[in-house]
Amino acid sequence: GMAEVCVHPDHRGKGYVRLMLECVHAWLSEHDIPFSVLFGDLNVYRSSGYLQVHNLSCGSDREGWKSVGGLVKTTSGTAWPKTEMHLPGIKF
């Protein structure tokens, strides 16, 4: 996982995050990991192929699941499931 990608203001808008994500997506695809999930601003990540989903929850046990909004990109061509998707652990 990655958290809080930050780019100095002098270097924003030059495609650095997009290039980094292209490398990440290629690695995920090569390792048969079908999706990339992140928490961020859709306006920033839409250009990298992310879509907003509303069926994610995070938690450490069944009673502690909390719904979270998230962004998803397929790295395999597989459609994101329509059922509730549980991500074990906390939203970082």
JSON list of C-alpha atoms in Angstrom, two decimals:
[
{"chain": "A", "resi": 1, "resn": "GLY", "atom": "CA", "xyz": [0.00, 0.00, 0.00]},
{"chain": "A", "resi": 2, "resn": "MET", "atom": "CA", "xyz": [0.90, 3.59, -0.45]},
{"chain": "A", "resi": 3, "resn": "ALA", "atom": "CA", "xyz": [-0.33, 6.48, 1.60]},
{"chain": "A", "resi": 4, "resn": "GLU", "atom": "CA", "xyz": [-0.20, 10.20, 1.10]},
{"chain": "A", "resi": 5, "resn": "VAL", "atom": "CA", "xyz": [1.62, 10.71, -2.17]},
{"chain": "A", "resi": 6, "resn": "CYS", "atom": "CA", "xyz": [2.90, 14.27, -2.00]},
{"chain": "A", "resi": 7, "resn": "VAL", "atom": "CA", "xyz": [4.49, 16.32, -4.76]},
{"chain": "A", "resi": 8, "resn": "HIS", "atom": "CA", "xyz": [6.25, 19.61, -4.15]},
{"chain": "A", "resi": 9, "resn": "PRO", "atom": "CA", "xyz": [4.24, 22.48, -5.68]},
{"chain": "A", "resi": 10, "resn": "ASP", "atom": "CA", "xyz": [7.09, 23.31, -8.10]},
{"chain": "A", "resi": 11, "resn": "HIS", "atom": "CA", "xyz": [6.80, 19.83, -9.63]},
{"chain": "A", "resi": 12, "resn": "ARG", "atom": "CA", "xyz": [3.03, 19.32, -9.76]},
{"chain": "A", "resi": 13, "resn": "GLY", "atom": "CA", "xyz": [1.27, 18.85, -13.07]},
{"chain": "A", "resi": 14, "resn": "LYS", "atom": "CA", "xyz": [4.27, 17.16, -14.71]},
{"chain": "A", "resi": 15, "resn": "GLY", "atom": "CA", "xyz": [2.85, 13.62, -14.59]},
{"chain": "A", "resi": 16, "resn": "TYR", "atom": "CA", "xyz": [5.15, 12.18, -11.90]},
{"chain": "A", "resi": 17, "resn": "VAL", "atom": "CA", "xyz": [2.35, 10.50, -9.94]},
{"chain": "A", "resi": 18, "resn": "ARG", "atom": "CA", "xyz": [0.87, 9.12, -13.16]},
{"chain": "A", "resi": 19, "resn": "LEU", "atom": "CA", "xyz": [4.28, 7.64, -14.12]},
{"chain": "A", "resi": 20, "resn": "MET", "atom": "CA", "xyz": [4.66, 6.08, -10.68]},
{"chain": "A", "resi": 21, "resn": "LEU", "atom": "CA", "xyz": [1.17, 4.57, -10.92]},
{"chain": "A", "resi": 22, "resn": "GLU", "atom": "CA", "xyz": [1.93, 3.16, -14.37]},
{"chain": "A", "resi": 23, "resn": "CYS", "atom": "CA", "xyz": [4.86, 1.25, -12.82]},
{"chain": "A", "resi": 24, "resn": "VAL", "atom": "CA", "xyz": [2.69, 0.06, -9.93]},
{"chain": "A", "resi": 25, "resn": "HIS", "atom": "CA", "xyz": [-0.10, -1.06, -12.27]},
{"chain": "A", "resi": 26, "resn": "ALA", "atom": "CA", "xyz": [2.36, -2.99, -14.45]},
{"chain": "A", "resi": 27, "resn": "TRP", "atom": "CA", "xyz": [3.80, -4.74, -11.39]},
{"chain": "A", "resi": 28, "resn": "LEU", "atom": "CA", "xyz": [0.32, -5.65, -10.11]},
{"chain": "A", "resi": 29, "resn": "SER", "atom": "CA", "xyz": [-0.64, -7.03, -13.51]},
{"chain": "A", "resi": 30, "resn": "GLU", "atom": "CA", "xyz": [2.57, -9.06, -13.80]},
{"chain": "A", "resi": 31, "resn": "HIS", "atom": "CA", "xyz": [1.88, -10.59, -10.38]},
{"chain": "A", "resi": 32, "resn": "ASP", "atom": "CA", "xyz": [-1.78, -11.44, -11.15]},
{"chain": "A", "resi": 33, "resn": "ILE", "atom": "CA", "xyz": [-3.17, -8.93, -8.70]},
{"chain": "A", "resi": 34, "resn": "PRO", "atom": "CA", "xyz": [-6.46, -7.93, -10.34]},
{"chain": "A", "resi": 35, "resn": "PHE", "atom": "CA", "xyz": [-7.11, -4.54, -8.72]},
{"chain": "A", "resi": 36, "resn": "SER", "atom": "CA", "xyz": [-5.46, -1.46, -7.34]},
{"chain": "A", "resi": 37, "resn": "VAL", "atom": "CA", "xyz": [-7.40, 0.23, -4.53]},
{"chain": "A", "resi": 38, "resn": "LEU", "atom": "CA", "xyz": [-6.62, 3.66, -3.19]},
{"chain": "A", "resi": 39, "resn": "PHE", "atom": "CA", "xyz": [-8.21, 6.36, -1.11]},
{"chain": "A", "resi": 40, "resn": "GLY", "atom": "CA", "xyz": [-7.92, 9.77, -2.69]},
{"chain": "A", "resi": 41, "resn": "ASP", "atom": "CA", "xyz": [-9.46, 12.45, -4.83]},
{"chain": "A", "resi": 42, "resn": "LEU", "atom": "CA", "xyz": [-11.15, 11.04, -7.92]},
{"chain": "A", "resi": 43, "resn": "ASN", "atom": "CA", "xyz": [-10.31, 14.25, -9.80]},
{"chain": "A", "resi": 44, "resn": "VAL", "atom": "CA", "xyz": [-6.62, 13.46, -9.33]},
{"chain": "A", "resi": 45, "resn": "TYR", "atom": "CA", "xyz": [-6.68, 9.73, -10.10]},
{"chain": "A", "resi": 46, "resn": "ARG", "atom": "CA", "xyz": [-9.39, 9.48, -12.76]},
{"chain": "A", "resi": 47, "resn": "SER", "atom": "CA", "xyz": [-6.80, 10.13, -15.49]},
{"chain": "A", "resi": 48, "resn": "SER", "atom": "CA", "xyz": [-4.94, 7.00, -14.32]},
{"chain": "A", "resi": 49, "resn": "GLY", "atom": "CA", "xyz": [-8.05, 4.86, -14.81]},
{"chain": "A", "resi": 50, "resn": "TYR", "atom": "CA", "xyz": [-9.53, 4.87, -11.32]},
{"chain": "A", "resi": 51, "resn": "LEU", "atom": "CA", "xyz": [-13.26, 4.72, -10.69]},
{"chain": "A", "resi": 52, "resn": "GLN", "atom": "CA", "xyz": [-15.08, 5.50, -7.46]},
{"chain": "A", "resi": 53, "resn": "VAL", "atom": "CA", "xyz": [-16.71, 2.55, -5.69]},
{"chain": "A", "resi": 54, "resn": "HIS", "atom": "CA", "xyz": [-19.06, 2.46, -2.72]},
{"chain": "A", "resi": 55, "resn": "ASN", "atom": "CA", "xyz": [-18.87, -1.19, -1.67]},
{"chain": "A", "resi": 56, "resn": "LEU", "atom": "CA", "xyz": [-15.64, -1.15, 0.35]},
{"chain": "A", "resi": 57, "resn": "SER", "atom": "CA", "xyz": [-15.34, -1.65, 4.08]},
{"chain": "A", "resi": 58, "resn": "CYS", "atom": "CA", "xyz": [-12.28, -1.83, 6.33]},
{"chain": "A", "resi": 59, "resn": "GLY", "atom": "CA", "xyz": [-11.93, -3.46, 9.71]},
{"chain": "A", "resi": 60, "resn": "SER", "atom": "CA", "xyz": [-10.25, -6.04, 11.86]},
{"chain": "A", "resi": 61, "resn": "ASP", "atom": "CA", "xyz": [-13.24, -8.26, 12.61]},
{"chain": "A", "resi": 62, "resn": "ARG", "atom": "CA", "xyz": [-16.77, -8.82, 11.35]},
{"chain": "A", "resi": 63, "resn": "GLU", "atom": "CA", "xyz": [-18.33, -6.51, 13.92]},
{"chain": "A", "resi": 64, "resn": "GLY", "atom": "CA", "xyz": [-15.85, -3.72, 13.31]},
{"chain": "A", "resi": 65, "resn": "TRP", "atom": "CA", "xyz": [-16.26, -3.27, 9.54]},
{"chain": "A", "resi": 66, "resn": "LYS", "atom": "CA", "xyz": [-16.72, 0.36, 8.53]},
{"chain": "A", "resi": 67, "resn": "SER", "atom": "CA", "xyz": [-17.87, 1.45, 5.07]},
{"chain": "A", "resi": 68, "resn": "VAL", "atom": "CA", "xyz": [-15.33, 3.59, 3.28]},
{"chain": "A", "resi": 69, "resn": "GLY", "atom": "CA", "xyz": [-15.34, 5.24, -0.10]},
{"chain": "A", "resi": 70, "resn": "GLY", "atom": "CA", "xyz": [-12.52, 4.24, -2.36]},
{"chain": "A", "resi": 71, "resn": "LEU", "atom": "CA", "xyz": [-11.10, 4.30, -5.84]},
{"chain": "A", "resi": 72, "resn": "VAL", "atom": "CA", "xyz": [-10.43, 1.18, -7.86]},
{"chain": "A", "resi": 73, "resn": "LYS", "atom": "CA", "xyz": [-8.57, 0.38, -11.08]},
{"chain": "A", "resi": 74, "resn": "THR", "atom": "CA", "xyz": [-8.60, -3.03, -12.67]},
{"chain": "A", "resi": 75, "resn": "THR", "atom": "CA", "xyz": [-5.17, -4.34, -13.60]},
{"chain": "A", "resi": 76, "resn": "SER", "atom": "CA", "xyz": [-6.51, -7.53, -15.19]},
{"chain": "A", "resi": 77, "resn": "GLY", "atom": "CA", "xyz": [-9.64, -6.59, -17.13]},
{"chain": "A", "resi": 78, "resn": "THR", "atom": "CA", "xyz": [-11.74, -8.19, -14.39]},
{"chain": "A", "resi": 79, "resn": "ALA", "atom": "CA", "xyz": [-14.78, -6.14, -13.40]},
{"chain": "A", "resi": 80, "resn": "TRP", "atom": "CA", "xyz": [-14.89, -4.91, -9.82]},
{"chain": "A", "resi": 81, "resn": "PRO", "atom": "CA", "xyz": [-17.39, -7.08, -7.87]},
{"chain": "A", "resi": 82, "resn": "LYS", "atom": "CA", "xyz": [-20.78, -5.61, -6.99]},
{"chain": "A", "resi": 83, "resn": "THR", "atom": "CA", "xyz": [-20.89, -7.37, -3.60]},
{"chain": "A", "resi": 84, "resn": "GLU", "atom": "CA", "xyz": [-19.49, -5.82, -0.43]},
{"chain": "A", "resi": 85, "resn": "MET", "atom": "CA", "xyz": [-15.68, -5.98, -0.47]},
{"chain": "A", "resi": 86, "resn": "HIS", "atom": "CA", "xyz": [-13.87, -6.23, 2.87]},
{"chain": "A", "resi": 87, "resn": "LEU", "atom": "CA", "xyz": [-10.31, -4.98, 3.28]},
{"chain": "A", "resi": 88, "resn": "PRO", "atom": "CA", "xyz": [-8.83, -6.36, 6.50]},
{"chain": "A", "resi": 89, "resn": "GLY", "atom": "CA", "xyz": [-7.09, -3.74, 8.62]},
{"chain": "A", "resi": 90, "resn": "ILE", "atom": "CA", "xyz": [-7.49, -0.04, 9.08]},
{"chain": "A", "resi": 91, "resn": "LYS", "atom": "CA", "xyz": [-7.85, 2.57, 6.34]},
{"chain": "A", "resi": 92, "resn": "PHE", "atom": "CA", "xyz": [-4.44, 4.21, 6.42]}
]
